[in-house]
Amino acid sequence: MSFINKLLWPAANAESSSNSSVTVKIAITVVTTVAALSLIRRARRHVHPKAIASPLKTVIPRLSQEQLDRLEYKPDAFPGARDVETPYGSIRVYEWGPETGDKVLFVHGITTSCQSLGKLAHSLVNDDGCRVMLFDLFGRGFSDGVGDLPHDARLYTTQILLALASSPLAWSGTDGFRLIGYSLGGGISVHFAGSFPHLVSHLILLAPAGLIRAETFGVVNRFIFTAGLVPERLLAYLTKKKLQKPIAANTRRAPEQNHHITNDPISASLTETADPLPSENNTHLVPLNLQVIRYVRWMLDHHAGFVPAFVSCIREAPLIDQHAAWAKLAEREPKSTTVILAGADEIIDPEEFAADALPLVGGMENVNWIVVDGGHDFVMTHDGQVLTAMQVGI
């Protein structure tokens, strides 16, 4: 050892005995610590099956007709239901409307099923004669969960393609359909339109994720989800308990407060089903809002893939820092993109979002930029205004 030291570090050889001892101890400590942390993280990681069966397979077959009738979101909630078997698990898809009508695809948010977009879809069919398609994202509603892959933009972009391919009608080709994405679905839709711009005739983003400022989720809270130091089972348990709380309570604020409030990731996500100024008895809630709230709680108890999907989305989904994907929207045909925001949104402040997003997408001259009333759940509480805004540029 001394011979090698003389060859490699001759100048330091005089104090080699003491320094070498310290160096070796430090090196051993570092290696041991890294190895221990690696083992701890591996031990804390709960391994899920590749496909996590949805309630359609695990719960619904056991229910009586009376119990089925009491469900807030039923398997026949929309016309044209089908279950698409894929390598990732089964996808629940709904498609209806005139076969010759303009085609419109909806992508919903992080905590809800596609039920949240039902009022908009029915209106486009009944009033405009559109052909619409909705589907439940993996781990929500009646779609299976995906347990062995990150719930990121790539997974959900693939899911969109699988849903489209399942149709008896052709949804591909130039300007094949309008794409409407809400909340997380908006962030997913940005990635899809960036990857397949020729397919999307018009991109409509409703309070979209992707450029949500990181401080909205809180540095500590996001670290808890992403660092991998909290055991998966414990993290899932805490997430489930948080999601089970009265949803309106997570976003309650006084009228004089600024529209934009800081939330942890779970509370922020719950605003998909919470009015910004709820009354104590929730009498302000329209029937769809109430149904969606109750169904989220039902999913927590009956869809084994819901919480894993939610946790993975907080870590991997296109919620924040998606500037590169958004910049691709500037390459779209002028006015073929519409962004619709809610003036009292609890997550996305319209002014902050405009400052962050407009320079990326080419400014007001390139996109339709509209602010309507309501909070983050405005697709259910202010659907009339949303429908009117969606007609701009089409």
mmCIF file of N, CA and C in Angstrom, residues 42 44 58 63-64 74 79 96 125 132 147 149-150 226 261 276 285 297 299-300 356 369 374 377 386 393:
data_model
loop_
_atom_site.group_PDB
_atom_site.id
_atom_site.type_symbol
_atom_site.label_atom_id
_atom_site.label_comp_id
_atom_site.label_asym_id
_atom_site.label_seq_id
_atom_site.Cartn_x
_atom_site.Cartn_y
_atom_site.Cartn_z
ATOM 1 N N ARG A 42 -35.626 0.516 -1.229
ATOM 2 C CA ARG A 42 -36.128 -0.692 -1.890
ATOM 3 C C ARG A 42 -37.106 -1.439 -0.984
ATOM 4 N N ARG A 44 -38.970 -0.117 1.308
ATOM 5 C CA ARG A 44 -40.175 0.675 1.508
ATOM 6 C C ARG A 44 -41.072 0.682 0.276
ATOM 7 N N THR A 58 -64.058 -6.348 -9.636
ATOM 8 C CA THR A 58 -63.929 -6.795 -8.254
ATOM 9 C C THR A 58 -65.162 -6.533 -7.395
ATOM 10 N N LEU A 63 -72.745 -6.808 -6.603
ATOM 11 C CA LEU A 63 -73.778 -5.901 -6.136
ATOM 12 C C LEU A 63 -75.163 -6.313 -6.632
ATOM 13 N N SER A 64 -76.147 -6.096 -5.793
ATOM 14 C CA SER A 64 -77.533 -6.313 -6.206
ATOM 15 C C SER A 64 -77.985 -5.156 -7.087
ATOM 16 N N LYS A 74 -72.406 4.958 -12.483
ATOM 17 C CA LYS A 74 -72.801 3.594 -12.841
ATOM 18 C C LYS A 74 -72.084 3.146 -14.115
ATOM 19 N N PRO A 79 -73.921 6.606 -22.820
ATOM 20 C CA PRO A 79 -74.164 5.658 -23.927
ATOM 21 C C PRO A 79 -72.852 5.140 -24.505
ATOM 22 N N TRP A 96 -70.551 8.165 -28.179
ATOM 23 C CA TRP A 96 -71.909 8.290 -28.712
ATOM 24 C C TRP A 96 -72.057 9.609 -29.472
ATOM 25 N N VAL A 125 -73.257 16.826 -27.886
ATOM 26 C CA VAL A 125 -74.030 15.875 -28.686
ATOM 27 C C VAL A 125 -75.416 16.425 -28.987
ATOM 28 N N VAL A 132 -68.895 12.232 -29.532
ATOM 29 C CA VAL A 132 -67.973 12.435 -28.418
ATOM 30 C C VAL A 132 -67.432 11.105 -27.912
ATOM 31 N N GLY A 147 -49.942 -0.746 -12.287
ATOM 32 C CA GLY A 147 -49.156 -0.761 -11.066
ATOM 33 C C GLY A 147 -47.662 -0.788 -11.231
ATOM 34 N N LEU A 149 -45.823 0.841 -13.829
ATOM 35 C CA LEU A 149 -45.275 1.903 -14.675
ATOM 36 C C LEU A 149 -45.609 3.266 -14.080
ATOM 37 N N PRO A 150 -44.751 4.258 -14.298
ATOM 38 C CA PRO A 150 -45.069 5.606 -13.817
ATOM 39 C C PRO A 150 -46.257 6.186 -14.568
ATOM 40 N N THR A 226 -41.958 12.660 -3.529
ATOM 41 C CA THR A 226 -40.976 12.343 -4.565
ATOM 42 C C THR A 226 -39.662 11.765 -4.053
ATOM 43 N N ILE A 261 -54.621 30.103 -3.761
ATOM 44 C CA ILE A 261 -54.187 29.701 -2.430
ATOM 45 C C ILE A 261 -53.190 28.570 -2.554
ATOM 46 N N PRO A 276 -65.152 27.130 -4.658
ATOM 47 C CA PRO A 276 -64.235 27.960 -3.886
ATOM 48 C C PRO A 276 -64.843 28.572 -2.639
ATOM 49 N N LEU A 285 -73.879 23.003 -4.064
ATOM 50 C CA LEU A 285 -73.410 22.024 -5.038
ATOM 51 C C LEU A 285 -74.521 21.606 -5.990
ATOM 52 N N ARG A 297 -65.012 9.310 -3.042
ATOM 53 C CA ARG A 297 -64.902 8.578 -1.779
ATOM 54 C C ARG A 297 -65.179 7.091 -1.984
ATOM 55 N N MET A 299 -64.525 5.410 -4.711
ATOM 56 C CA MET A 299 -63.327 4.858 -5.353
ATOM 57 C C MET A 299 -62.241 4.537 -4.335
ATOM 58 N N LEU A 300 -62.107 5.384 -3.329
ATOM 59 C CA LEU A 300 -61.079 5.162 -2.314
ATOM 60 C C LEU A 300 -61.238 3.815 -1.640
ATOM 61 N N ASP A 356 -47.004 33.125 -17.236
ATOM 62 C CA ASP A 356 -46.144 31.961 -17.452
ATOM 63 C C ASP A 356 -46.365 31.320 -18.822
ATOM 64 N N TRP A 369 -57.765 33.055 -25.437
ATOM 65 C CA TRP A 369 -57.510 33.060 -23.995
ATOM 66 C C TRP A 369 -58.732 33.643 -23.303
ATOM 67 N N GLY A 374 -66.223 30.975 -11.666
ATOM 68 C CA GLY A 374 -66.127 29.680 -11.020
ATOM 69 C C GLY A 374 -64.763 29.372 -10.454
ATOM 70 N N ASP A 377 -63.520 23.628 -10.232
ATOM 71 C CA ASP A 377 -64.535 22.660 -10.658
ATOM 72 C C ASP A 377 -65.540 23.273 -11.626
ATOM 73 N N VAL A 386 -68.593 27.706 -19.899
ATOM 74 C CA VAL A 386 -67.508 26.938 -20.521
ATOM 75 C C VAL A 386 -67.891 26.561 -21.953
ATOM 76 N N GLY A 393 -63.383 30.396 -31.916
ATOM 77 C CA GLY A 393 -62.354 29.913 -32.825
ATOM 78 C C GLY A 393 -62.673 28.618 -33.528
#
